[in-house]
Structures are given as C-alpha cells and as structure tokens.
Short mmCIF file of N, CA, C and O in Angstrom, two decimals:
data_model
loop_
_atom_site.label_atom_id
_atom_site.label_comp_id
_atom_site.label_asym_id
_atom_site.label_seq_id
_atom_site.Cartn_x
_atom_site.Cartn_y
_atom_site.Cartn_z
N UNK V 1 -21.33 234.44 72.32
CA UNK V 1 -20.00 234.19 72.03
C UNK V 1 -19.43 232.59 71.95
O UNK V 1 -19.82 231.87 73.07
N UNK V 2 -18.55 231.83 70.75
CA UNK V 2 -18.25 230.78 70.66
C UNK V 2 -17.00 230.80 71.90
O UNK V 2 -16.51 231.31 72.32
N UNK V 3 -16.90 229.54 72.22
CA UNK V 3 -15.95 228.82 73.10
C UNK V 3 -14.74 228.68 73.17
O UNK V 3 -13.58 229.20 73.78
N UNK V 4 -14.72 228.58 71.43
CA UNK V 4 -13.05 228.93 70.69
C UNK V 4 -12.53 230.59 70.88
O UNK V 4 -11.51 230.39 70.40
N UNK V 5 -13.51 231.38 70.71
CA UNK V 5 -12.80 232.78 70.81
C UNK V 5 -12.52 233.17 71.87
O UNK V 5 -11.41 234.48 71.87
N UNK V 6 -12.60 232.22 73.04
CA UNK V 6 -11.47 232.65 73.87
C UNK V 6 -9.99 232.21 73.88
O UNK V 6 -9.36 233.45 74.59
N UNK V 7 -9.51 230.83 73.24
CA UNK V 7 -8.04 231.16 72.26
C UNK V 7 -7.65 232.20 71.42
O UNK V 7 -6.51 232.61 72.08
N UNK V 8 -8.68 233.02 71.11
CA UNK V 8 -8.68 234.39 69.74
C UNK V 8 -8.10 234.72 71.12
O UNK V 8 -6.49 236.04 71.18
N UNK V 9 -8.84 235.64 71.74
CA UNK V 9 -8.61 236.80 72.98
C UNK V 9 -6.90 236.50 73.34
O UNK V 9 -6.58 237.12 73.86
N UNK V 10 -6.99 235.05 74.32
CA UNK V 10 -5.83 235.45 74.72
C UNK V 10 -4.54 234.66 74.09
O UNK V 10 -3.75 235.48 74.40
N UNK V 11 -5.07 234.24 72.86
CA UNK V 11 -3.54 234.68 71.91
C UNK V 11 -3.62 236.10 71.56
O UNK V 11 -1.81 236.42 71.44
N UNK V 12 -4.14 236.59 71.83
CA UNK V 12 -3.94 238.03 71.09
C UNK V 12 -3.24 239.05 72.40
O UNK V 12 -2.23 239.95 72.40
N UNK V 13 -3.79 238.61 73.21
CA UNK V 13 -3.07 238.91 74.85
C UNK V 13 -1.79 238.65 74.78
O UNK V 13 -0.21 239.37 75.22
N UNK V 14 -1.40 237.20 74.34
CA UNK V 14 -0.08 236.47 74.44
C UNK V 14 0.78 237.45 73.29
O UNK V 14 2.28 237.81 73.60
N UNK V 15 0.45 237.70 72.18
CA UNK V 15 1.14 238.01 71.22
C UNK V 15 1.75 239.91 71.76
O UNK V 15 2.51 239.94 71.61
N UNK V 16 0.53 240.22 71.93
CA UNK V 16 0.75 241.70 73.07
C UNK V 16 1.76 242.04 73.94
O UNK V 16 2.78 242.72 73.64
N UNK V 17 1.60 240.67 74.91
CA UNK V 17 2.78 241.03 75.87
C UNK V 17 4.10 240.42 75.39
O UNK V 17 5.21 240.72 76.21
N UNK V 18 3.93 239.30 74.48
CA UNK V 18 5.40 239.04 73.84
C UNK V 18 6.32 240.17 73.46
O UNK V 18 7.21 240.61 73.39
N UNK V 19 5.60 241.04 72.72
CA UNK V 19 5.71 242.34 72.29
C UNK V 19 6.32 243.20 73.24
O UNK V 19 7.42 243.58 72.96
N UNK V 20 5.83 243.52 74.12
CA UNK V 20 6.47 244.32 75.48
C UNK V 20 7.49 243.33 75.73
O UNK V 20 8.41 244.21 76.64
N UNK V 21 7.31 242.17 76.18
CA UNK V 21 9.07 241.69 77.00
C UNK V 21 9.91 241.88 76.13
O UNK V 21 10.96 242.16 76.69
N UNK V 22 9.76 242.15 75.00
CA UNK V 22 11.16 241.85 73.73
C UNK V 22 11.17 243.53 73.61
O UNK V 22 12.59 243.48 73.57
N UNK V 23 10.75 244.49 74.27
CA UNK V 23 11.28 245.84 74.03
C UNK V 23 11.63 246.12 75.12
O UNK V 23 12.82 247.19 75.40
N UNK V 24 11.01 245.68 76.17
CA UNK V 24 11.83 245.70 77.31
C UNK V 24 13.18 245.26 77.58
O UNK V 24 13.99 245.95 78.47
N UNK V 25 13.35 243.96 76.93
CA UNK V 25 14.65 242.96 76.97
C UNK V 25 15.69 244.12 76.20
O UNK V 25 16.54 244.10 76.51
N UNK V 26 15.19 244.92 74.76
CA UNK V 26 15.76 245.57 74.41
C UNK V 26 16.22 246.38 75.56
O UNK V 26 17.44 247.26 74.80
N UNK V 27 15.34 247.22 75.75
CA UNK V 27 16.05 248.29 76.70
C UNK V 27 17.11 248.28 77.97
O UNK V 27 17.81 248.85 77.93
N UNK V 28 16.78 246.96 78.09
CA UNK V 28 17.43 246.28 79.31
C UNK V 28 18.68 246.19 78.83
O UNK V 28 20.05 246.52 79.44
N UNK V 29 19.11 245.67 77.39
CA UNK V 29 20.48 245.24 76.56
C UNK V 29 20.97 246.45 76.38
O UNK V 29 22.23 246.46 76.43
N UNK V 30 20.66 247.90 76.32
CA UNK V 30 20.96 248.97 76.03
C UNK V 30 21.33 249.92 77.48
O UNK V 30 21.59 250.55 76.78
N UNK V 31 20.97 249.55 78.28
CA UNK V 31 20.85 250.36 79.20
C UNK V 31 22.09 251.25 79.79
O UNK V 31 22.18 252.20 80.09
N UNK V 32 23.11 250.51 79.34
CA UNK V 32 24.72 250.51 79.46
C UNK V 32 25.35 251.05 78.78
O UNK V 32 26.70 251.69 78.26
N UNK V 33 24.60 251.20 77.15
CA UNK V 33 25.46 251.63 76.43
C UNK V 33 25.62 253.30 75.81
O UNK V 33 24.42 253.91 76.60
N UNK V 34 26.66 253.56 75.78
CA UNK V 34 26.97 255.13 75.51
C UNK V 34 26.71 255.51 73.98
O UNK V 34 27.26 254.58 73.20
N UNK V 35 27.16 256.77 73.30
CA UNK V 35 27.35 257.74 72.85
C UNK V 35 28.12 258.69 72.63
O UNK V 35 28.02 259.40 74.04
N UNK V 36 28.83 259.42 71.70
CA UNK V 36 29.23 260.60 72.04
C UNK V 36 28.46 261.91 71.64
O UNK V 36 28.59 262.36 71.54
N UNK V 37 27.33 261.30 71.21
CA UNK V 37 26.33 262.84 70.81
C UNK V 37 25.11 262.15 71.92
O UNK V 37 24.49 261.24 71.91
N UNK V 38 24.28 263.34 71.84
CA UNK V 38 22.96 263.03 72.56
C UNK V 38 22.06 262.58 72.26
O UNK V 38 20.87 261.62 72.12
N UNK V 39 22.45 262.78 70.36
CA UNK V 39 21.02 262.91 69.11
C UNK V 39 21.39 260.95 69.07
O UNK V 39 20.47 260.00 68.53
N UNK V 40 22.57 260.62 69.03
CA UNK V 40 22.87 259.21 68.81
C UNK V 40 22.92 257.93 70.07
O UNK V 40 22.66 257.11 69.59
N UNK V 41 22.29 258.53 70.89
CA UNK V 41 21.93 257.75 72.19
C UNK V 41 20.73 256.76 71.63
O UNK V 41 19.96 257.21 71.15
N UNK V 42 20.78 255.19 72.27
CA UNK V 42 19.59 254.87 72.34
C UNK V 42 18.47 255.12 73.04
O UNK V 42 18.67 255.77 73.80
N UNK V 43 16.97 255.26 72.47
CA UNK V 43 15.83 255.77 73.05
C UNK V 43 15.21 254.40 73.54
O UNK V 43 14.61 253.95 72.43
N UNK V 44 14.81 254.51 74.50
CA UNK V 44 13.91 253.27 75.43
C UNK V 44 12.80 253.33 74.14
O UNK V 44 12.46 254.11 73.65
N UNK V 45 12.26 252.10 74.59
CA UNK V 45 10.96 251.88 73.22
C UNK V 45 10.43 251.38 74.26
O UNK V 45 10.18 250.62 75.08
N UNK V 46 8.41 251.49 73.98
CA UNK V 46 7.79 251.26 74.93
C UNK V 46 6.38 251.05 73.92
O UNK V 46 6.02 251.51 73.20
N UNK V 47 5.81 249.55 73.68
CA UNK V 47 4.93 249.54 73.49
C UNK V 47 3.67 250.08 73.38
O UNK V 47 3.30 250.08 74.51
N UNK V 48 2.47 250.31 72.41
CA UNK V 48 1.05 250.99 73.37
C UNK V 48 0.24 249.99 72.94
O UNK V 48 0.37 249.83 71.60
N UNK V 49 -0.92 249.86 73.57
CA UNK V 49 -1.26 248.59 73.30
C UNK V 49 -3.04 249.21 73.55
O UNK V 49 -3.09 250.58 73.96
N UNK V 50 -3.94 248.75 72.30
CA UNK V 50 -5.04 249.07 71.95
C UNK V 50 -6.18 247.91 72.25
O UNK V 50 -6.34 246.88 71.63
N UNK V 51 -6.96 248.60 73.01
CA UNK V 51 -8.20 247.02 73.03
C UNK V 51 -8.80 247.57 71.59
O UNK V 51 -9.65 248.26 71.07
N UNK V 52 -9.39 246.15 71.27
CA UNK V 52 -10.11 246.15 69.74
C UNK V 52 -11.43 245.15 70.07
O UNK V 52 -11.21 243.87 70.48
N UNK V 53 -12.31 245.55 69.48
CA UNK V 53 -13.23 244.65 69.10
C UNK V 53 -13.93 245.04 67.62
O UNK V 53 -14.84 245.66 67.20
N UNK V 54 -13.50 243.98 67.40
CA UNK V 54 -13.77 243.85 65.73
C UNK V 54 -14.96 243.32 65.86
O UNK V 54 -15.77 242.14 66.48
N UNK V 55 -15.89 243.27 64.44
CA UNK V 55 -17.51 243.16 64.45
C UNK V 55 -17.71 241.50 64.02
O UNK V 55 -16.62 242.59 62.56
N UNK V 56 -17.77 241.01 64.00
CA UNK V 56 -17.66 239.72 63.22
C UNK V 56 -19.06 239.22 62.88
O UNK V 56 -20.19 239.63 63.38
N UNK V 57 -19.10 238.93 61.37
CA UNK V 57 -20.59 237.99 61.15
C UNK V 57 -20.46 236.74 61.17
O UNK V 57 -19.43 235.89 60.42
N UNK V 58 -21.55 235.97 61.12
CA UNK V 58 -21.52 234.20 61.55
C UNK V 58 -21.09 233.91 60.10
O UNK V 58 -21.74 233.81 59.12
N UNK V 59 -20.02 233.13 59.92
CA UNK V 59 -19.75 232.67 58.43
C UNK V 59 -20.32 233.23 57.32
O UNK V 59 -21.05 232.81 56.27
N UNK V 60 -20.00 235.27 57.29
CA UNK V 60 -19.89 235.61 56.27
C UNK V 60 -21.71 235.99 55.93
O UNK V 60 -21.74 236.87 55.29
N UNK V 61 -23.00 235.57 56.65
CA UNK V 61 -24.11 236.24 56.68
C UNK V 61 -24.43 237.25 57.47
O UNK V 61 -23.31 237.23 58.44
N UNK V 62 -25.13 237.91 57.03
CA UNK V 62 -25.34 238.76 57.69
C UNK V 62 -26.31 238.68 58.90
O UNK V 62 -27.48 237.82 57.97
N UNK V 63 -26.16 239.15 59.97
CA UNK V 63 -27.14 238.35 61.39
C UNK V 63 -27.79 239.61 61.77
O UNK V 63 -27.04 240.64 61.94
N UNK V 64 -28.95 240.07 62.38
CA UNK V 64 -29.25 241.34 63.19
C UNK V 64 -28.37 241.82 63.91
O UNK V 64 -28.41 242.95 63.75
N UNK V 65 -27.98 241.12 64.43
CA UNK V 65 -26.80 241.30 65.75
C UNK V 65 -25.26 240.92 65.90
O UNK V 65 -25.52 239.74 66.06
N UNK V 66 -24.81 242.01 64.92
CA UNK V 66 -23.34 241.19 64.77
C UNK V 66 -22.48 240.95 66.20
O UNK V 66 -22.25 242.06 67.03
N UNK V 67 -22.02 239.89 66.28
CA UNK V 67 -21.25 239.42 67.56
C UNK V 67 -19.59 240.44 67.79
O UNK V 67 -19.37 240.72 66.07
N UNK V 68 -19.22 240.65 68.92
CA UNK V 68 -18.23 241.33 68.86
C UNK V 68 -16.79 240.35 69.40
O UNK V 68 -17.52 239.80 70.02
N UNK V 69 -15.77 240.49 69.08
CA UNK V 69 -14.80 239.87 69.40
C UNK V 69 -13.64 241.08 70.29
O UNK V 69 -13.15 241.66 69.29
N UNK V 70 -13.77 240.66 71.48
CA UNK V 70 -12.38 241.57 71.99
C UNK V 70 -10.91 241.21 71.85
O UNK V 70 -11.03 240.05 71.49
N UNK V 71 -10.49 241.91 71.50
CA UNK V 71 -8.88 241.89 71.60
C UNK V 71 -7.71 242.67 72.17
O UNK V 71 -8.15 243.58 72.10
N UNK V 72 -6.64 242.22 71.88
CA UNK V 72 -5.88 243.02 72.47
C UNK V 72 -4.54 243.25 71.33
O UNK V 72 -4.63 242.13 70.17
N UNK V 73 -4.42 244.77 71.04
CA UNK V 73 -3.60 245.14 69.61
C UNK V 73 -2.38 246.34 69.77
O UNK V 73 -2.84 246.65 70.83
N UNK V 74 -1.26 245.95 69.54
CA UNK V 74 0.15 246.29 69.91
C UNK V 74 -0.20 247.46 68.39
O UNK V 74 0.14 247.62 67.35
N UNK V 75 -0.88 249.33 69.05
CA UNK V 75 -1.13 249.77 68.24
C UNK V 75 0.17 250.41 67.32
O UNK V 75 0.50 251.01 65.98
N UNK V 76 1.34 250.66 68.37
CA UNK V 76 2.66 250.89 68.04
C UNK V 76 3.98 251.03 68.94
O UNK V 76 3.58 250.77 69.73
N UNK V 77 4.61 251.27 68.62
CA UNK V 77 5.79 251.40 69.35
C UNK V 77 6.68 252.72 69.43
O UNK V 77 6.76 252.95 68.22
N UNK V 78 6.63 253.28 70.91
CA UNK V 78 6.99 254.46 70.74
C UNK V 78 8.24 254.72 71.46
O UNK V 78 8.73 254.04 72.11
N UNK V 79 9.25 255.79 71.11
CA UNK V 79 10.49 256.00 71.47
C UNK V 79 10.35 256.86 72.51
O UNK V 79 9.73 257.88 72.33
N UNK V 80 10.71 257.02 74.01
CA UNK V 80 10.83 257.99 74.52
C UNK V 80 12.00 259.24 74.29
O UNK V 80 12.82 259.00 73.83
N UNK V 81 10.98 259.75 74.76
CA UNK V 81 11.73 261.47 74.39
C UNK V 81 12.50 262.07 75.69
O UNK V 81 12.87 263.43 75.67
N UNK V 82 12.66 261.43 76.69
CA UNK V 82 13.29 261.84 77.84
C UNK V 82 15.11 261.80 77.10
O UNK V 82 15.35 261.31 76.77
N UNK V 83 15.26 262.90 77.55
CA UNK V 83 16.42 263.15 77.46
C UNK V 83 17.96 262.57 77.72
O UNK V 83 17.49 261.85 79.20
N UNK V 84 18.80 262.15 77.21
CA UNK V 84 19.91 261.57 78.04
C UNK V 84 20.73 261.67 78.82
O UNK V 84 20.96 263.06 78.62
N UNK V 85 21.23 260.97 79.49
CA UNK V 85 22.18 261.56 80.47
C UNK V 85 23.56 261.87 80.37
O UNK V 85 23.89 260.82 79.31
N UNK V 86 24.10 262.66 80.82
CA UNK V 86 25.81 262.90 80.60
C UNK V 86 26.73 262.93 81.48
O UNK V 86 26.32 263.54 82.26
N UNK V 87 27.49 262.38 80.80
CA UNK V 87 28.78 261.43 81.65
C UNK V 87 29.90 262.18 81.57
O UNK V 87 30.48 261.85 80.31
N UNK V 88 31.07 262.19 82.50
CA UNK V 88 32.42 263.26 82.26
C UNK V 88 32.98 261.91 82.30
O UNK V 88 33.19 261.45 83.50
N UNK V 89 33.57 261.49 81.17
CA UNK V 89 35.05 260.42 80.68
C UNK V 89 35.44 260.75 79.67
O UNK V 89 35.27 260.08 78.74
N UNK V 90 36.57 261.41 80.27
CA UNK V 90 37.51 261.75 79.11
C UNK V 90 38.28 260.74 78.30
O UNK V 90 38.55 260.98 77.49
N UNK V 91 38.46 259.37 79.18
CA UNK V 91 38.91 258.78 78.62
C UNK V 91 38.08 257.56 77.40
O UNK V 91 38.81 256.52 77.12
N UNK V 92 36.92 257.71 77.76
CA UNK V 92 36.15 257.48 76.78
C UNK V 92 36.87 257.10 75.00
O UNK V 92 36.18 258.80 74.80
N UNK V 93 36.90 256.35 74.56
CA UNK V 93 36.90 256.91 73.31
C UNK V 93 35.72 257.41 72.57
O UNK V 93 36.09 257.91 71.19
N UNK V 94 34.27 257.18 73.21
CA UNK V 94 33.28 257.73 71.95
C UNK V 94 33.30 259.09 72.76
O UNK V 94 32.27 259.67 71.88
N UNK V 95 33.60 259.63 73.81
CA UNK V 95 33.48 260.76 74.33
C UNK V 95 33.88 262.06 72.99
O UNK V 95 34.61 262.02 72.52
N UNK V 96 33.11 263.14 73.53
CA UNK V 96 33.06 264.11 72.70
C UNK V 96 34.14 265.50 72.70
O UNK V 96 35.33 264.67 74.19
N UNK V 97 34.26 265.94 72.16
CA UNK V 97 35.51 266.77 72.53
C UNK V 97 35.62 267.51 74.04
O UNK V 97 36.75 267.90 74.35
N UNK V 98 34.51 267.50 74.48
CA UNK V 98 34.69 268.63 76.00
C UNK V 98 34.68 267.41 76.90
O UNK V 98 34.83 267.27 78.52
N UNK V 99 34.50 266.04 76.53
CA UNK V 99 35.14 264.67 77.27
C UNK V 99 33.85 263.78 77.99
O UNK V 99 33.89 263.21 78.76
N UNK V 100 32.67 264.37 77.46
CA UNK V 100 31.08 263.69 77.77
C UNK V 100 30.67 262.78 76.77
O UNK V 100 30.80 262.60 75.96
N UNK V 101 30.18 261.64 77.63
CA UNK V 101 29.65 260.22 76.87
C UNK V 101 27.87 260.49 77.18
O UNK V 101 27.69 261.14 78.32
N UNK V 102 27.05 260.33 76.49
CA UNK V 102 26.00 260.33 76.95
C UNK V 102 24.93 258.75 77.07
O UNK V 102 25.23 258.07 76.24
N UNK V 103 24.39 258.51 78.17
CA UNK V 103 23.84 257.41 78.08
C UNK V 103 22.60 257.65 77.84
O UNK V 103 21.39 258.81 78.34
N UNK V 104 21.53 256.33 77.47
CA UNK V 104 20.10 256.41 77.55
C UNK V 104 19.58 256.15 78.79
O UNK V 104 20.09 256.27 79.80
N UNK V 105 18.19 257.20 79.13
CA UNK V 105 17.31 257.27 80.08
C UNK V 105 16.44 255.89 79.90
O UNK V 105 15.52 256.20 80.11
N UNK V 106 17.23 254.82 80.28
CA UNK V 106 16.84 253.61 80.78
C UNK V 106 16.48 253.19 82.62
O UNK V 106 17.77 253.40 82.68
N UNK V 107 15.46 253.49 83.08
CA UNK V 107 15.65 253.03 84.28
C UNK V 107 15.71 251.24 84.75
O UNK V 107 14.60 250.76 83.96
N UNK V 108 16.52 251.29 84.80
CA UNK V 108 16.72 249.12 85.00
C UNK V 108 15.43 248.80 86.30
O UNK V 108 15.48 247.88 85.75
N UNK V 109 15.20 249.58 87.27
CA UNK V 109 14.26 249.23 88.35
C UNK V 109 13.22 248.87 87.26
O UNK V 109 12.12 248.16 87.39
N UNK V 110 12.27 250.31 86.75
CA UNK V 110 10.90 250.10 86.19
C UNK V 110 11.11 249.12 85.38
O UNK V 110 10.15 248.31 85.03
N UNK V 111 12.25 248.82 84.29
CA UNK V 111 12.14 247.96 83.05
C UNK V 111 12.11 246.48 83.53
O UNK V 111 11.39 245.99 83.24
N UNK V 112 12.89 246.01 85.02
CA UNK V 112 12.71 245.21 85.25
C UNK V 112 11.04 244.63 85.82
O UNK V 112 10.31 243.61 86.00
N UNK V 113 10.63 245.83 86.53
CA UNK V 113 9.45 245.44 87.15
C UNK V 113 8.28 245.17 85.90
O UNK V 113 7.39 244.80 85.72
N UNK V 114 8.37 246.02 84.69
CA UNK V 114 7.70 246.27 83.66
C UNK V 114 8.17 244.31 83.34
O UNK V 114 6.59 244.59 82.32
N UNK V 115 9.15 244.41 83.18
CA UNK V 115 9.25 242.75 82.31
C UNK V 115 8.68 241.55 83.18
O UNK V 115 7.99 240.70 83.11
N UNK V 116 8.77 241.72 84.72
CA UNK V 116 7.78 241.06 85.67
C UNK V 116 6.50 240.83 85.32
O UNK V 116 5.90 239.95 85.29
N UNK V 117 5.87 242.04 84.97
CA UNK V 117 4.40 241.91 85.18
C UNK V 117 3.70 241.59 83.38
O UNK V 117 3.22 241.16 83.49
N UNK V 118 4.60 241.97 82.57
CA UNK V 118 4.79 241.06 81.17
C UNK V 118 4.39 239.63 81.28
O UNK V 118 3.82 239.01 80.50
N UNK V 119 5.94 239.31 82.09
CA UNK V 119 5.82 237.71 82.27
C UNK V 119 4.44 237.17 82.56
O UNK V 119 3.85 236.20 82.38
N UNK V 120 3.83 237.90 83.74
CA UNK V 120 2.91 237.17 84.57
C UNK V 120 1.43 237.44 83.35
O UNK V 120 0.93 236.79 83.76
N UNK V 121 1.45 238.38 83.00
CA UNK V 121 0.45 239.00 82.19
C UNK V 121 0.44 237.58 81.13
O UNK V 121 -0.55 237.10 80.77
N UNK V 122 1.42 237.70 80.20
CA UNK V 122 1.52 236.23 79.61
C UNK V 122 1.69 235.06 80.02
O UNK V 122 0.19 234.22 79.34
N UNK V 123 1.86 234.28 81.44
CA UNK V 123 1.51 233.46 82.03
C UNK V 123 0.06 233.27 82.58
O UNK V 123 -0.83 232.36 82.20
N UNK V 124 -0.83 234.57 82.36
CA UNK V 124 -2.51 234.40 82.75
C UNK V 124 -3.39 234.21 81.73
O UNK V 124 -3.82 233.27 81.94
N UNK V 125 -2.80 234.55 80.47
CA UNK V 125 -3.27 234.69 79.30
C UNK V 125 -2.91 232.72 78.57
O UNK V 125 -3.88 231.95 78.22
N UNK V 126 -1.67 232.11 78.91
CA UNK V 126 -1.49 230.82 78.69
C UNK V 126 -2.78 230.62 79.72
O UNK V 126 -3.03 228.95 79.58
N UNK V 127 -2.75 230.30 81.04
CA UNK V 127 -3.36 230.02 82.22
C UNK V 127 -4.79 229.66 81.55
O UNK V 127 -5.83 228.98 81.55
N UNK V 128 -5.69 230.87 80.51
CA UNK V 128 -6.80 231.31 80.47
C UNK V 128 -7.22 230.18 79.29
O UNK V 128 -7.98 229.72 79.03
N UNK V 129 -6.28 229.78 78.39
CA UNK V 129 -6.05 228.88 77.41
C UNK V 129 -6.19 227.62 77.88
O UNK V 129 -7.04 226.58 77.23
N UNK V 130 -5.37 227.43 78.77
CA UNK V 130 -5.60 225.75 79.35
C UNK V 130 -6.84 225.52 79.49
O UNK V 130 -7.59 224.42 79.90
N UNK V 131 -7.58 226.46 80.94
CA UNK V 131 -8.12 225.98 81.62
C UNK V 131 -9.73 226.13 80.56
O UNK V 131 -10.57 225.40 80.44
N UNK V 132 -9.71 226.95 79.10
CA UNK V 132 -10.54 226.96 78.36
C UNK V 132 -10.83 225.85 77.73
O UNK V 132 -11.93 224.61 77.72
N UNK V 133 -9.26 224.99 77.48
CA UNK V 133 -9.20 223.61 77.01
C UNK V 133 -9.83 222.64 77.60
O UNK V 133 -10.48 221.61 77.03
N UNK V 134 -9.23 222.92 78.80
CA UNK V 134 -9.62 221.82 80.02
C UNK V 134 -11.47 222.01 80.28
O UNK V 134 -12.48 220.72 79.71
N UNK V 135 -11.99 222.91 79.85
CA UNK V 135 -13.31 222.87 79.98
C UNK V 135 -13.91 222.40 78.70
O UNK V 135 -15.17 221.74 78.36
N UNK V 136 -13.38 222.33 77.37
CA UNK V 136 -13.80 222.34 76.62
C UNK V 136 -13.84 220.37 76.43
O UNK V 136 -14.60 219.90 75.73
N UNK V 137 -12.72 219.96 76.52
CA UNK V 137 -12.66 218.41 77.10
C UNK V 137 -13.38 218.15 77.84
O UNK V 137 -14.28 216.74 77.78
N UNK V 138 -13.52 218.12 79.03
CA UNK V 138 -14.77 217.94 79.77
C UNK V 138 -16.19 217.96 79.22
O UNK V 138 -17.04 217.44 79.47
N UNK V 139 -16.28 218.99 78.61
CA UNK V 139 -17.91 218.81 77.62
C UNK V 139 -17.68 217.48 76.97
O UNK V 139 -19.27 217.21 76.76
N UNK V 140 -17.07 217.59 75.96
CA UNK V 140 -16.47 216.31 75.12
C UNK V 140 -17.19 215.27 76.00
O UNK V 140 -17.78 214.28 75.25
N UNK V 141 -16.24 215.14 77.55
CA UNK V 141 -16.68 213.94 77.96
C UNK V 141 -18.06 213.60 78.75
O UNK V 141 -18.53 212.67 78.38
N UNK V 142 -18.80 214.79 78.11
CA UNK V 142 -20.56 214.59 78.82
C UNK V 142 -20.85 213.42 78.35
O UNK V 142 -21.69 212.77 78.79
N UNK V 143 -20.83 213.65 77.07
CA UNK V 143 -21.57 212.53 75.87
C UNK V 143 -21.50 211.39 75.83
O UNK V 143 -21.50 210.28 75.36
N UNK V 144 -20.03 210.57 76.67
CA UNK V 144 -19.41 209.21 76.69
C UNK V 144 -20.46 208.85 78.03
O UNK V 144 -19.88 207.06 77.62
N UNK V 145 -20.31 209.25 78.72
CA UNK V 145 -20.75 208.60 79.82
C UNK V 145 -22.43 208.06 79.99
O UNK V 145 -23.05 207.74 80.07
#
C-alpha cells in the first residue's frame, strides 16, 4: 500500500465525520421546534456509514493481485421514525384544535454525545494525516545527510 493512501483514507473519514457533525448540529438546532401536526414536525436525521474497499489497479495496468483501498463512505442519511412528543400548549399559535403542539423526538444529551464523538473522530483523522506527513518528510530527509 502506498504511503499516500493514508491521506485518502483519513480524508474519507474526515468527510464522513463532517456529515455526522452537520446532521447532529441540525438535530440540535431543531430540538425545540414545534409543529401543529405530528406529520409536520422535524424528524431527526442520522448518517449511515459504510466501510468501502475499492479495487484499484496500478496506473490502469492489470496486475496479478489488485490492491485494495479501505475508506469510509456515507451510504445515506435516514430520518428517525420515532413518534413526536405531544405537549398541551393551548396558547401556542401553532397548536391544533385540541391545544396540542408536537415536538421532535430529539434527545439533546444523546446528540451532544454524538457531536463530541464525531468531533474526536475528526480530530483523530487529522492527527493521522499530520503523522503521515511527518513520516514522509522524515523519509525525505534521510537522503540529505
């Protein structure tokens, strides 16, 4: 495996964690939103990751054993099917005829834990890139002495 593929792998991990951070931020931003109907309430979103091992061929030439490159890809983003919580707020302008508003099924504590985890995973991928860069530069300096 080429030393430069570490950058591709870490980069795919960073891209995946960036999507995770964005969906978590969206869930947190809409945690206190309400709707007049259960169908119209915000649905929390979560990314689905997939480990990928793409078959590569060196410079387009067919080799006996093709190299494989692991990576992470966002397979999709699904919306939660958890039911909305119903609150009695007859003074709310969005309340239905019975005085209820509907809030999304967002657990703020779980979302904060998810955000911390995604942030640390992103930081770990940055550290992999920095370490790989340092090792490549040290290898290049070997020929100077």
